[in-house]
Coordinates of N, CA, C and O (backbone and C1' of nucleotides) in Angstrom, one line a residue:
Chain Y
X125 N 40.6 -38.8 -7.5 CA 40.0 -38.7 -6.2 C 40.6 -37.4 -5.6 O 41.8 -37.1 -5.6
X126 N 39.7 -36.7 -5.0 CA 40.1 -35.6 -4.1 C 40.4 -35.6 -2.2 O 40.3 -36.8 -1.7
X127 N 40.6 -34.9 -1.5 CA 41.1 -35.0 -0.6 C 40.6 -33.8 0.4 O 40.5 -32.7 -0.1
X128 N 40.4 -34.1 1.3 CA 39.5 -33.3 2.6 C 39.9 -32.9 3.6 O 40.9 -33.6 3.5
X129 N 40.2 -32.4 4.6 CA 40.0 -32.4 6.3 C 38.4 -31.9 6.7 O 37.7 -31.1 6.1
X130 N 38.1 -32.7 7.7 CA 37.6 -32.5 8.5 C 37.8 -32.4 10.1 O 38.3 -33.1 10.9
X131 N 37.1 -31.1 10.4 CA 37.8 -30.6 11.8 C 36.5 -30.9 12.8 O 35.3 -30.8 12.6
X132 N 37.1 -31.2 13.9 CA 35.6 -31.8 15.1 C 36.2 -31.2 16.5 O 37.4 -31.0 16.5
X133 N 35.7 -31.0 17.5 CA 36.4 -30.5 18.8 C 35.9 -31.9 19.5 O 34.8 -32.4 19.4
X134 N 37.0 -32.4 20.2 CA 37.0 -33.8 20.4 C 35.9 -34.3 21.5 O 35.3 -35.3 21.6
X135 N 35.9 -33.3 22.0 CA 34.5 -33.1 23.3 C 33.0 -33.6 22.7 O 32.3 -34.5 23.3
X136 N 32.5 -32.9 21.4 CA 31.7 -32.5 20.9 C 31.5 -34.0 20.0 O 30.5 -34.6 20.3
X137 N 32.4 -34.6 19.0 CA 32.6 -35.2 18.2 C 34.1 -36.0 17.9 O 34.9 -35.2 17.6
X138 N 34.4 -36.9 18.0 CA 35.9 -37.5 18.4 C 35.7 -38.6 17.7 O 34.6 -39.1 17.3
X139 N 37.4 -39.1 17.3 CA 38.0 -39.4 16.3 C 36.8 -41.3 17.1 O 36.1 -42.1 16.5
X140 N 37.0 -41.3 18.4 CA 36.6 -42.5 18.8 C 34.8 -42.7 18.2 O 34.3 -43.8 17.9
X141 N 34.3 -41.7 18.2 CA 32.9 -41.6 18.3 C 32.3 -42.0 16.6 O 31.3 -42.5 16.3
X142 N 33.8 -41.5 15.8 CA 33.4 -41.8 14.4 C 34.0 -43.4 14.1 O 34.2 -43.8 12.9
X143 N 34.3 -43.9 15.1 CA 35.1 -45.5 14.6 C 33.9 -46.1 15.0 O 33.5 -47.1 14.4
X144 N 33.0 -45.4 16.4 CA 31.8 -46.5 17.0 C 30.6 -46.4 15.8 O 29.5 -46.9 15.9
X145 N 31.1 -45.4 14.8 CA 29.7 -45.5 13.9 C 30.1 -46.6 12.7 O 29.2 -46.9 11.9
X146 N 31.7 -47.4 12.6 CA 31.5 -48.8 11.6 C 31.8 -47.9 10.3 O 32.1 -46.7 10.1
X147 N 31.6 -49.3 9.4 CA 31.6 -48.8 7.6 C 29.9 -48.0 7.5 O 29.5 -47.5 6.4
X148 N 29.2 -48.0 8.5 CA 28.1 -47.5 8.1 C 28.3 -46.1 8.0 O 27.4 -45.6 7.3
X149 N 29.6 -45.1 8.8 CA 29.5 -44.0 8.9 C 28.5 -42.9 9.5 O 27.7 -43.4 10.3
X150 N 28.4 -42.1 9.3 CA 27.7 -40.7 9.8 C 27.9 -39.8 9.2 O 28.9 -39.5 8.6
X151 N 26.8 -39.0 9.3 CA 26.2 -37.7 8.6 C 27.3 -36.7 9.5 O 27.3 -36.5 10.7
X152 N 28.0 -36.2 8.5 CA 29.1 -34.6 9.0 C 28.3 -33.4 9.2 O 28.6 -32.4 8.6
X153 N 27.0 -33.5 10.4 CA 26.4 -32.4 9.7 C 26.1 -31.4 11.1 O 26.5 -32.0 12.1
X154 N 25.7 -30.6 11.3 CA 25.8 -29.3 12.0 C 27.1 -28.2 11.3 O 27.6 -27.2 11.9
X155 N 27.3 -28.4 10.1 CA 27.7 -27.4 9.4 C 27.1 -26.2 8.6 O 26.4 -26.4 7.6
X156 N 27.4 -24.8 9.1 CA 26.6 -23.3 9.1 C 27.6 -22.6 8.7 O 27.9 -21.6 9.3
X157 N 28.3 -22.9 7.7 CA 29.0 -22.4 7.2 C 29.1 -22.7 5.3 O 28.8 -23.7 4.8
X158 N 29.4 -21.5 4.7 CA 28.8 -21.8 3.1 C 30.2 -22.1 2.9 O 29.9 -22.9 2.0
X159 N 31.3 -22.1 2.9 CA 32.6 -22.3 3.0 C 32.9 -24.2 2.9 O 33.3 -25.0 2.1
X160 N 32.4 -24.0 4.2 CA 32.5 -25.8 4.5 C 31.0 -26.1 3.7 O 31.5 -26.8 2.8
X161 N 30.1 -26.1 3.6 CA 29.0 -26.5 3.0 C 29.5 -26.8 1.2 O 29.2 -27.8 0.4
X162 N 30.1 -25.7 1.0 CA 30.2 -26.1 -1.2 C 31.3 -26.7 -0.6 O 31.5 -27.4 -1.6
X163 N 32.5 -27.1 0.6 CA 33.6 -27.9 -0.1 C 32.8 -28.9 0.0 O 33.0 -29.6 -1.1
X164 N 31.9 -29.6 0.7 CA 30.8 -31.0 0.8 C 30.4 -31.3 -0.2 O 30.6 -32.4 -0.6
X165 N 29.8 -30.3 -0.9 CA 29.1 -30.5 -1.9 C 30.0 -30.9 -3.3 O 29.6 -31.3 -4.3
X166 N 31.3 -30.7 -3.0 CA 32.3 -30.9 -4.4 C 32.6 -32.6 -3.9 O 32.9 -33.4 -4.8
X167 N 32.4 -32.9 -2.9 CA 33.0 -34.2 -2.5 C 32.4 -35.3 -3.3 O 31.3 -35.2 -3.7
X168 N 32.9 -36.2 -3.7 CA 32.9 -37.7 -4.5 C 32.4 -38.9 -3.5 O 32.5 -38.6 -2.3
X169 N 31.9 -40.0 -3.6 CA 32.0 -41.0 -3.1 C 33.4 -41.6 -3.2 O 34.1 -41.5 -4.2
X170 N 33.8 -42.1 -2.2 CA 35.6 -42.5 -2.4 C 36.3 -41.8 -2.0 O 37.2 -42.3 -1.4
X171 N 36.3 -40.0 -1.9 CA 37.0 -38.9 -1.8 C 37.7 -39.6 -0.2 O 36.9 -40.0 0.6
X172 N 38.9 -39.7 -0.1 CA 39.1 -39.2 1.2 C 39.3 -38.2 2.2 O 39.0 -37.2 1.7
X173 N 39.7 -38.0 3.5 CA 39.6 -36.7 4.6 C 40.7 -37.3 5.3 O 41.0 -38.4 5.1
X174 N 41.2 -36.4 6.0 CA 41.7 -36.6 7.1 C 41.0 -36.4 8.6 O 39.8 -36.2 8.5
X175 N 41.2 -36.4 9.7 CA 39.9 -36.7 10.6 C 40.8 -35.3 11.4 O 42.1 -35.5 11.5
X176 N 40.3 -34.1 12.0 CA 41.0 -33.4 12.6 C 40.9 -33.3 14.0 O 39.8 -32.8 14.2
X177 N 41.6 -33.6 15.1 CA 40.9 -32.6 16.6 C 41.5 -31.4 17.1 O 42.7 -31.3 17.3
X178 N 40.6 -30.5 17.3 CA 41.1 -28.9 17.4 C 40.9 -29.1 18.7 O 40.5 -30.1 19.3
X179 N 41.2 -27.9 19.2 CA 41.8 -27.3 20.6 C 43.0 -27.8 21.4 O 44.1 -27.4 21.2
X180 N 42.3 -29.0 22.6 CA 43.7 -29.0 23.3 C 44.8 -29.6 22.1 O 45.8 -29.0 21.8
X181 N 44.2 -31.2 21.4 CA 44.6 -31.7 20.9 C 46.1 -31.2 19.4 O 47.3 -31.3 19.2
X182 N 44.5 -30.6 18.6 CA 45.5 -29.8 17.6 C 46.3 -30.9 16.8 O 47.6 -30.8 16.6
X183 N 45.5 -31.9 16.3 CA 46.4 -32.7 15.3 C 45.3 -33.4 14.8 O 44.1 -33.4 15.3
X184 N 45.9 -34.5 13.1 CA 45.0 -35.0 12.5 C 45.3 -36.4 13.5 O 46.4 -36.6 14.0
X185 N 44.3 -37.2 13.6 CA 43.9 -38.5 14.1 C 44.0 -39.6 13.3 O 44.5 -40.7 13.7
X186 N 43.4 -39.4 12.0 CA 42.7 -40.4 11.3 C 42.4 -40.1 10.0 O 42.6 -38.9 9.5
X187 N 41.7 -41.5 9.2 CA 41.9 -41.0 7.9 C 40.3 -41.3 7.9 O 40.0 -42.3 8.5
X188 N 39.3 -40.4 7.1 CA 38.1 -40.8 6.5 C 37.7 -41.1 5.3 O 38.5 -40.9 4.4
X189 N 36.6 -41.5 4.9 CA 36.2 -41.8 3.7 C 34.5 -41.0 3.5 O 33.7 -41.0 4.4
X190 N 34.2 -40.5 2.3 CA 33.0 -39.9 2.3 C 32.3 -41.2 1.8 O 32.7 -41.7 0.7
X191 N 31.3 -41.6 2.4 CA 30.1 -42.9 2.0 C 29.1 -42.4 1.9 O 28.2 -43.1 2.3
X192 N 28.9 -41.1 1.4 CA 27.4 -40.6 0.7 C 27.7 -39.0 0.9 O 27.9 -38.2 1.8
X193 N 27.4 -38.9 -1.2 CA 27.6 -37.5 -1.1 C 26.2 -36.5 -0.4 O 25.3 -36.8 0.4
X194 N 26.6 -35.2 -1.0 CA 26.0 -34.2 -0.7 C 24.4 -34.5 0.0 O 23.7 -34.8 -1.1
X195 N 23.5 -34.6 1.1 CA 22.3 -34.5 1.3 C 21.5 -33.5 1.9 O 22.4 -32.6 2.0
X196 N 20.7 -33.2 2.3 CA 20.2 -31.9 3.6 C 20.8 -32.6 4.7 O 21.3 -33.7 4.9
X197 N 20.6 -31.3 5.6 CA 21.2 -31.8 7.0 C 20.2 -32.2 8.1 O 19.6 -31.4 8.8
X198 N 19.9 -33.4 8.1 CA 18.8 -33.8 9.2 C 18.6 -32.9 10.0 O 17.5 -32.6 10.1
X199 N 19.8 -32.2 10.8 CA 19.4 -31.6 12.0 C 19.1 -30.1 12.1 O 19.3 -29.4 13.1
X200 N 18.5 -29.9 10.4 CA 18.3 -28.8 10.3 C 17.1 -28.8 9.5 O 16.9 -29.7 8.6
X201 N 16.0 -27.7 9.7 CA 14.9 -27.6 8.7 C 15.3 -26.7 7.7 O 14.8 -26.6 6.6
X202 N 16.4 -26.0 8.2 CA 16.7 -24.9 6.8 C 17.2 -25.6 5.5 O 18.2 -26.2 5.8
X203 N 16.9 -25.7 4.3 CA 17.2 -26.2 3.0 C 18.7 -25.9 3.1 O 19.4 -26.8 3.0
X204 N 19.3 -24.7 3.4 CA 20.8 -23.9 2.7 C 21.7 -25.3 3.1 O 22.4 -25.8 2.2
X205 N 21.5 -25.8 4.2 CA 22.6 -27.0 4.6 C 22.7 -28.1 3.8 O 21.8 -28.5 3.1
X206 N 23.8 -28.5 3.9 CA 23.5 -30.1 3.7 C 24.6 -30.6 3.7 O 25.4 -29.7 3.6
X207 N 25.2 -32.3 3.9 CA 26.4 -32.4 4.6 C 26.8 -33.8 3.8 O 26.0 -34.3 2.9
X208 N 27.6 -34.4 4.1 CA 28.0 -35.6 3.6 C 27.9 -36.8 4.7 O 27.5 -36.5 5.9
X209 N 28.1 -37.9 4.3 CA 28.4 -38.9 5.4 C 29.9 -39.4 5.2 O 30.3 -39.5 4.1
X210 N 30.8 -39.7 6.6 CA 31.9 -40.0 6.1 C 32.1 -41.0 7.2 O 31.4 -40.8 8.2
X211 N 33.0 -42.3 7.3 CA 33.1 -43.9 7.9 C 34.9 -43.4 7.8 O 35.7 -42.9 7.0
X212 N 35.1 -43.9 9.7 CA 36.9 -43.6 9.8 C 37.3 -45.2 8.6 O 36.5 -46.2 8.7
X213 N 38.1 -45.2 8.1 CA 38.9 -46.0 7.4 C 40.4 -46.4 8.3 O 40.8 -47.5 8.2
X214 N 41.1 -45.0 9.1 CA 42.0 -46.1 9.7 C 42.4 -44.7 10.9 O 42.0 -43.6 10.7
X215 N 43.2 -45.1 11.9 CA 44.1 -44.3 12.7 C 45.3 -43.8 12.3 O 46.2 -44.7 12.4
X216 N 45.8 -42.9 12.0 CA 47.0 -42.4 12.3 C 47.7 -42.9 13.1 O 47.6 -42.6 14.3
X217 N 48.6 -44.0 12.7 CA 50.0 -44.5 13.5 C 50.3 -43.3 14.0 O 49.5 -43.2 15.0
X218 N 51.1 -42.2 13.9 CA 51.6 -41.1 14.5 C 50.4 -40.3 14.4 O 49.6 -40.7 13.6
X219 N 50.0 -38.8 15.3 CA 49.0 -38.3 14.4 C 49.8 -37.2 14.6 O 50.6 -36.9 15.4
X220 N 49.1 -36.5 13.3 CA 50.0 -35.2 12.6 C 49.5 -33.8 13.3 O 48.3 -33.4 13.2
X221 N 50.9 -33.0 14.2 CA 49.9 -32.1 14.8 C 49.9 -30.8 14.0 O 50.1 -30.7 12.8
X222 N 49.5 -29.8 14.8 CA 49.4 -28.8 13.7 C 51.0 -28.2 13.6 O 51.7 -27.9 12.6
X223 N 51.2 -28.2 14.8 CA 53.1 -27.4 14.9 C 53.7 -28.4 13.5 O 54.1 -28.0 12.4
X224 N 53.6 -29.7 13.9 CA 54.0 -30.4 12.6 C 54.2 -29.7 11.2 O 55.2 -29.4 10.5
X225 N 52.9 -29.5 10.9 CA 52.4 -29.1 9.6 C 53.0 -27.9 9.5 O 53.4 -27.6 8.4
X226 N 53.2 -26.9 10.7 CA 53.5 -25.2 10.3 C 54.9 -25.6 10.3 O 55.7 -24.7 10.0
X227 N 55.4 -26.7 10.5 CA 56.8 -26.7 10.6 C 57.7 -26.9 9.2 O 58.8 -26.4 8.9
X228 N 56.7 -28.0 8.3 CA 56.8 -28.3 6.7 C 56.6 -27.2 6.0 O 55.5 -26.6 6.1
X229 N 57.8 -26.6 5.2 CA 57.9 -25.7 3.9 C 56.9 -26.3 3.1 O 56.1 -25.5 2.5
X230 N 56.6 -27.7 2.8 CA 55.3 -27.9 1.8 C 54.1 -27.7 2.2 O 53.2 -27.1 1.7
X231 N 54.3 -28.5 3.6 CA 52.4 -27.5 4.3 C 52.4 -26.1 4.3 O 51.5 -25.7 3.6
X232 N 53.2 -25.1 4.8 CA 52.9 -24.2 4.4 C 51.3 -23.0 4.1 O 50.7 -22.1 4.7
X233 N 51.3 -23.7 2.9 CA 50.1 -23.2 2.2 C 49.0 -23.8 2.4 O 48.1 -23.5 1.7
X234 N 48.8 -24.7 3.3 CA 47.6 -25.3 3.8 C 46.7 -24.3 4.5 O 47.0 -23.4 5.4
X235 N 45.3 -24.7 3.9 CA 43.9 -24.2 4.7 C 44.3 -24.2 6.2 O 44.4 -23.2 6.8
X236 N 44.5 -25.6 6.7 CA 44.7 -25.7 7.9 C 45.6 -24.8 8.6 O 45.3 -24.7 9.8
X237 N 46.7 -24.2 8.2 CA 47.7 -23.5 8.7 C 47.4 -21.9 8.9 O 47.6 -21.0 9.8
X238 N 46.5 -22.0 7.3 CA 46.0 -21.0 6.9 C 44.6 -19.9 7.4 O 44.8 -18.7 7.5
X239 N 43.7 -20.4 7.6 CA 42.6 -20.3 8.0 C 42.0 -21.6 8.1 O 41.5 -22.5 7.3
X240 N 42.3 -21.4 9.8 CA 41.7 -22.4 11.0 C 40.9 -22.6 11.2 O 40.6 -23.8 11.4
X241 N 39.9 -21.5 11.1 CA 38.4 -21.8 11.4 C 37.5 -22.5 10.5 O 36.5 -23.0 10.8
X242 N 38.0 -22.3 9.2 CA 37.4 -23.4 8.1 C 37.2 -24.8 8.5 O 38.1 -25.5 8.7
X243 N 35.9 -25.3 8.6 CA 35.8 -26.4 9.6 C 35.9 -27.6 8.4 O 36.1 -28.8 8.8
X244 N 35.6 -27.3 6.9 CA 35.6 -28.4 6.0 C 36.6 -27.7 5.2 O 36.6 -26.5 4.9
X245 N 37.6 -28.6 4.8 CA 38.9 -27.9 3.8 C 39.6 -28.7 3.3 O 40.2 -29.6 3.8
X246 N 39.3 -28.0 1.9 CA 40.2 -29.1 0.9 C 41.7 -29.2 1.2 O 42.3 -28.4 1.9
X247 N 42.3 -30.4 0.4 CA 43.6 -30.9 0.8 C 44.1 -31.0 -0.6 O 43.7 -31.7 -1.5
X248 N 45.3 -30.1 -0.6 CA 45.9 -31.0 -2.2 C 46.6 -32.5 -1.9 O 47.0 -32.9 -0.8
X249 N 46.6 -33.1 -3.2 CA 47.3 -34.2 -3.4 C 48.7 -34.2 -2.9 O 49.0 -35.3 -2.3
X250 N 49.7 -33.1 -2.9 CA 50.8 -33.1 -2.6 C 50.9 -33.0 -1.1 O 51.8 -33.5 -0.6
X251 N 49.7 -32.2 -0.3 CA 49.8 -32.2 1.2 C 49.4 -33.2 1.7 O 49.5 -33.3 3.0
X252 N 48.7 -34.3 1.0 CA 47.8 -35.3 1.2 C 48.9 -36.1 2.0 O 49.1 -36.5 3.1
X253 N 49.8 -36.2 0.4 CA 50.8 -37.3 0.6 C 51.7 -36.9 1.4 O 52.3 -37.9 1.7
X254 N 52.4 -35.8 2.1 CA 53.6 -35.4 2.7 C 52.6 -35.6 4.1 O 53.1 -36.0 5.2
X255 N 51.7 -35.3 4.0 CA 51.1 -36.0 5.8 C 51.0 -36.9 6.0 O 51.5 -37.1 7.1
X256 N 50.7 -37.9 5.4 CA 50.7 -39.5 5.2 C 51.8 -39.8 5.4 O 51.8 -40.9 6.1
X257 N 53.3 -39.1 5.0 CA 53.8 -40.4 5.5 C 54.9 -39.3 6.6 O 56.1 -39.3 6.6
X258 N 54.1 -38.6 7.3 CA 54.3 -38.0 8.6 C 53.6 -38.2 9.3 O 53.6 -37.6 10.3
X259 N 52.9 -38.8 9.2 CA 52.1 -39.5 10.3 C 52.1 -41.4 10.1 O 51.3 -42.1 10.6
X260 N 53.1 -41.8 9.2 CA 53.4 -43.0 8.9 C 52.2 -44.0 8.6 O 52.1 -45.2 8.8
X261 N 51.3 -43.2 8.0 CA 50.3 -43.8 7.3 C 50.4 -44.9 5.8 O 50.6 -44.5 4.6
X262 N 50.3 -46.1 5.9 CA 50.7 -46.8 4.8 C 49.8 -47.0 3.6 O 50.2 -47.2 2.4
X263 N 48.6 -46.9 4.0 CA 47.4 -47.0 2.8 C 47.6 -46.1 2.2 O 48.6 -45.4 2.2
X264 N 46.1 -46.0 1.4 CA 46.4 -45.0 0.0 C 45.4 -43.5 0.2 O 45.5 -42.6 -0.7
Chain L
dG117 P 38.3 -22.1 32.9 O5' 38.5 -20.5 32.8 C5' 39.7 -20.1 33.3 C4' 40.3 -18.9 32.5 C3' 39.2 -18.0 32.0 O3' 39.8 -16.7 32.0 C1' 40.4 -18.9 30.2
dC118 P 39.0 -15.4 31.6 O5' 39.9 -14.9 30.4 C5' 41.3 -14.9 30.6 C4' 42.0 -14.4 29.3 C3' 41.2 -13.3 28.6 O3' 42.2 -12.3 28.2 C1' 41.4 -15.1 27.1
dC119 P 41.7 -10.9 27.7 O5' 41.9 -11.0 26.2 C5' 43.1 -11.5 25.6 C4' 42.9 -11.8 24.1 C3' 42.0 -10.7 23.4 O3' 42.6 -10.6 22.1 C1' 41.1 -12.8 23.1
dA120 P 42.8 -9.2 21.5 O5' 43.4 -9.5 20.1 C5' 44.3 -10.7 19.9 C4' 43.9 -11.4 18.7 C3' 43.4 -10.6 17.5 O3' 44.0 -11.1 16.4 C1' 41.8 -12.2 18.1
dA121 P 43.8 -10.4 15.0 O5' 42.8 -11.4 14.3 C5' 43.2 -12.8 14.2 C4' 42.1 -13.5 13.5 C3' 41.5 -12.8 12.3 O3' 41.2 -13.8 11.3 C1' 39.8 -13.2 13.8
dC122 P 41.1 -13.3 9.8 O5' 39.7 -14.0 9.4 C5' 39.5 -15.3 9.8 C4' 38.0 -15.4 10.1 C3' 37.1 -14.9 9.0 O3' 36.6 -16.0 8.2 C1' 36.2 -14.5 11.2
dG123 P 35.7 -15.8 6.9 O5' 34.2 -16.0 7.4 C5' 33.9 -17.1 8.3 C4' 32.5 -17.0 8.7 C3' 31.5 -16.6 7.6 O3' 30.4 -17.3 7.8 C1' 31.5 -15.0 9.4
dT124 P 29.1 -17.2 6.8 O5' 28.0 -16.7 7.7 C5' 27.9 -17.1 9.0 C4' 26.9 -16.1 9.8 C3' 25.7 -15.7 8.9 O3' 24.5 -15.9 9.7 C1' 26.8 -13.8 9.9
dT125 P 23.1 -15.8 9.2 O5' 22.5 -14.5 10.0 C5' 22.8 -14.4 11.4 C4' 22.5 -13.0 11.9 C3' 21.2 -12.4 11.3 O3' 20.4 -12.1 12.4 C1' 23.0 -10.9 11.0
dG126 P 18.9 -11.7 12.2 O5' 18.9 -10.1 12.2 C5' 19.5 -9.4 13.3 C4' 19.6 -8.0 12.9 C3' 18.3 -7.4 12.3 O3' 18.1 -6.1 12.7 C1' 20.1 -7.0 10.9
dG127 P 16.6 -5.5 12.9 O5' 17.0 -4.0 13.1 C5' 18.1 -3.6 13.9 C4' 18.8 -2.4 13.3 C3' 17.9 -1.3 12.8 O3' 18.4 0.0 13.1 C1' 19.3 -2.0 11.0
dC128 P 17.4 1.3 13.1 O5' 18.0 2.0 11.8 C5' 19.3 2.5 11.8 C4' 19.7 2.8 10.4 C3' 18.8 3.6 9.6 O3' 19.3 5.0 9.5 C1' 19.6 1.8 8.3
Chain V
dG300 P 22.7 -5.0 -4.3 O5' 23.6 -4.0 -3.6 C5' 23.6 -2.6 -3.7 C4' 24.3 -2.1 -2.4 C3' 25.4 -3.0 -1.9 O3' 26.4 -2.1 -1.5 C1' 23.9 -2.7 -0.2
dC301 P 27.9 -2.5 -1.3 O5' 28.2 -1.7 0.0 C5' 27.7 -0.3 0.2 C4' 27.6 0.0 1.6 C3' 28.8 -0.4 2.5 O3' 29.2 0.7 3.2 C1' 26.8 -1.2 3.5
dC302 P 30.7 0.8 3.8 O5' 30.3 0.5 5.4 C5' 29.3 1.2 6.0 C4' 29.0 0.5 7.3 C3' 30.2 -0.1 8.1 O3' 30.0 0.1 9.4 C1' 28.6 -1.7 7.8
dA303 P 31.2 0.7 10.3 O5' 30.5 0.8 11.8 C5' 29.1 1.2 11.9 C4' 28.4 0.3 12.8 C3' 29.1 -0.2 14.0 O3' 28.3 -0.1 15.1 C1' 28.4 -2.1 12.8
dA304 P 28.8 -0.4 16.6 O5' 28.1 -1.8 16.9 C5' 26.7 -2.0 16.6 C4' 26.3 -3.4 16.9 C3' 27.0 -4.0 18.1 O3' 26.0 -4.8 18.8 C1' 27.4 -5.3 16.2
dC305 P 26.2 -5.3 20.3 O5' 26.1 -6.8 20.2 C5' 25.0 -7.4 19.3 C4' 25.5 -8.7 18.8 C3' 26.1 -9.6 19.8 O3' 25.2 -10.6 20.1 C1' 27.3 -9.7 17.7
dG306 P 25.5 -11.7 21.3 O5' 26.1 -12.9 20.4 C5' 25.3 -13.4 19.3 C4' 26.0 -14.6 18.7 C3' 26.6 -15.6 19.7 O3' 26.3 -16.9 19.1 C1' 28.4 -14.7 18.4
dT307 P 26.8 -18.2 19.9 O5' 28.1 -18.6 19.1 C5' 28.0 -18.7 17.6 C4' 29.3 -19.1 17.1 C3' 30.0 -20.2 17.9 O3' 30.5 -21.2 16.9 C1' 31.4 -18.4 17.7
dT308 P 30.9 -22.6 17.3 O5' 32.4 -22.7 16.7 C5' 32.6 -22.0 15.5 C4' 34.1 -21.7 15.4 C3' 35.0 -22.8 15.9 O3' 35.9 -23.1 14.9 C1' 35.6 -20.6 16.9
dG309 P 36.7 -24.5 14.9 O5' 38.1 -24.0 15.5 C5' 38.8 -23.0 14.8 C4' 40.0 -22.6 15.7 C3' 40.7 -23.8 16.4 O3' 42.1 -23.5 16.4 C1' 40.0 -22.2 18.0
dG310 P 43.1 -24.7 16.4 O5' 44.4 -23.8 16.5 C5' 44.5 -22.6 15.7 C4' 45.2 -21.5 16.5 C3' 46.5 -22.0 17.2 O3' 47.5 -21.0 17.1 C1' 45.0 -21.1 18.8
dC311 P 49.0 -21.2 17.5 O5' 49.1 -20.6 18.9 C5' 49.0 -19.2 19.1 C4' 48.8 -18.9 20.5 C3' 49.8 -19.6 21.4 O3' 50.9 -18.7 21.7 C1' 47.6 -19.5 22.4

DNA sequence: GCCAACGTTGGC
DNA sequence: GCCAACGTTGGC
């Protein structure tokens, strides 16, 4: 299994907005970026994410699950897009902010720390797990 | 709210 | 195909 963030401006799209869509989930899509677009397209059924909120917030929230890979983007006629569907799986007991992360010698090297503006970004396994249980996440 | 950084667009 | 200009994002 691989491992994701996804970043939302909480105004726009929020961690609450993706719990009221259920195990049915929702389409990740208004993504115009080819960056964030091929990491979608590498995604798995099962893959998990982390759920991100940028600006004031600036921390992960939540954990997601992708429930349907790669499709076009409904809310687009242009073919180039296409986006995944992803269902929150749980909240962040603590949520992990970004200071957090820049604060970890092993985050570090994270996209997220790294380049911010990447709105879909892979996660290694070892940063997966050192956020998990900084944010006292117990599942898997 | 500002502004730096990045990605995309379009003229040449 | 290059690169300047523009729009958007997101941390500060």
């Amino acid at each position: 299994m691989r491992y994701w963030l996804f970043k939302s401006e909480p105004n726009t799209w929020g961690w609450d907005d993706q719990v009221a869509k259920g195990d049915a989930g929702e389409e990740w899509d208004g993504v115009r970026n080819y960056q964030a677009r091929n990491n979608m397209r590498e995604m798995k059924l099962g893959d998990r994410g982390f759920f991100y909120h940028s600006m004031k917030e600036k921390s992960i929230v939540g954990v997601v699950e992708v429930c349907a890979e790669a499709h076009p983007d409904s809310t687009t006629d242009d073919p180039r897009w296409e986006c995944v569907d992803i269902k929150a799986v749980g909240r962040m007991p603590t949520p992990v902010t970004l200071d957090m992360c820049k604060a970890a010698p092993r985050l570090k090297d994270m996209v997220l720390v790294n380049n911010s503006r990447l709105s879909v970004q892979p996660v290694t396994a070892a940063e997966w797990t050192h956020i998990c249980k900084l944010g006292g996440w117990e599942g898997n």
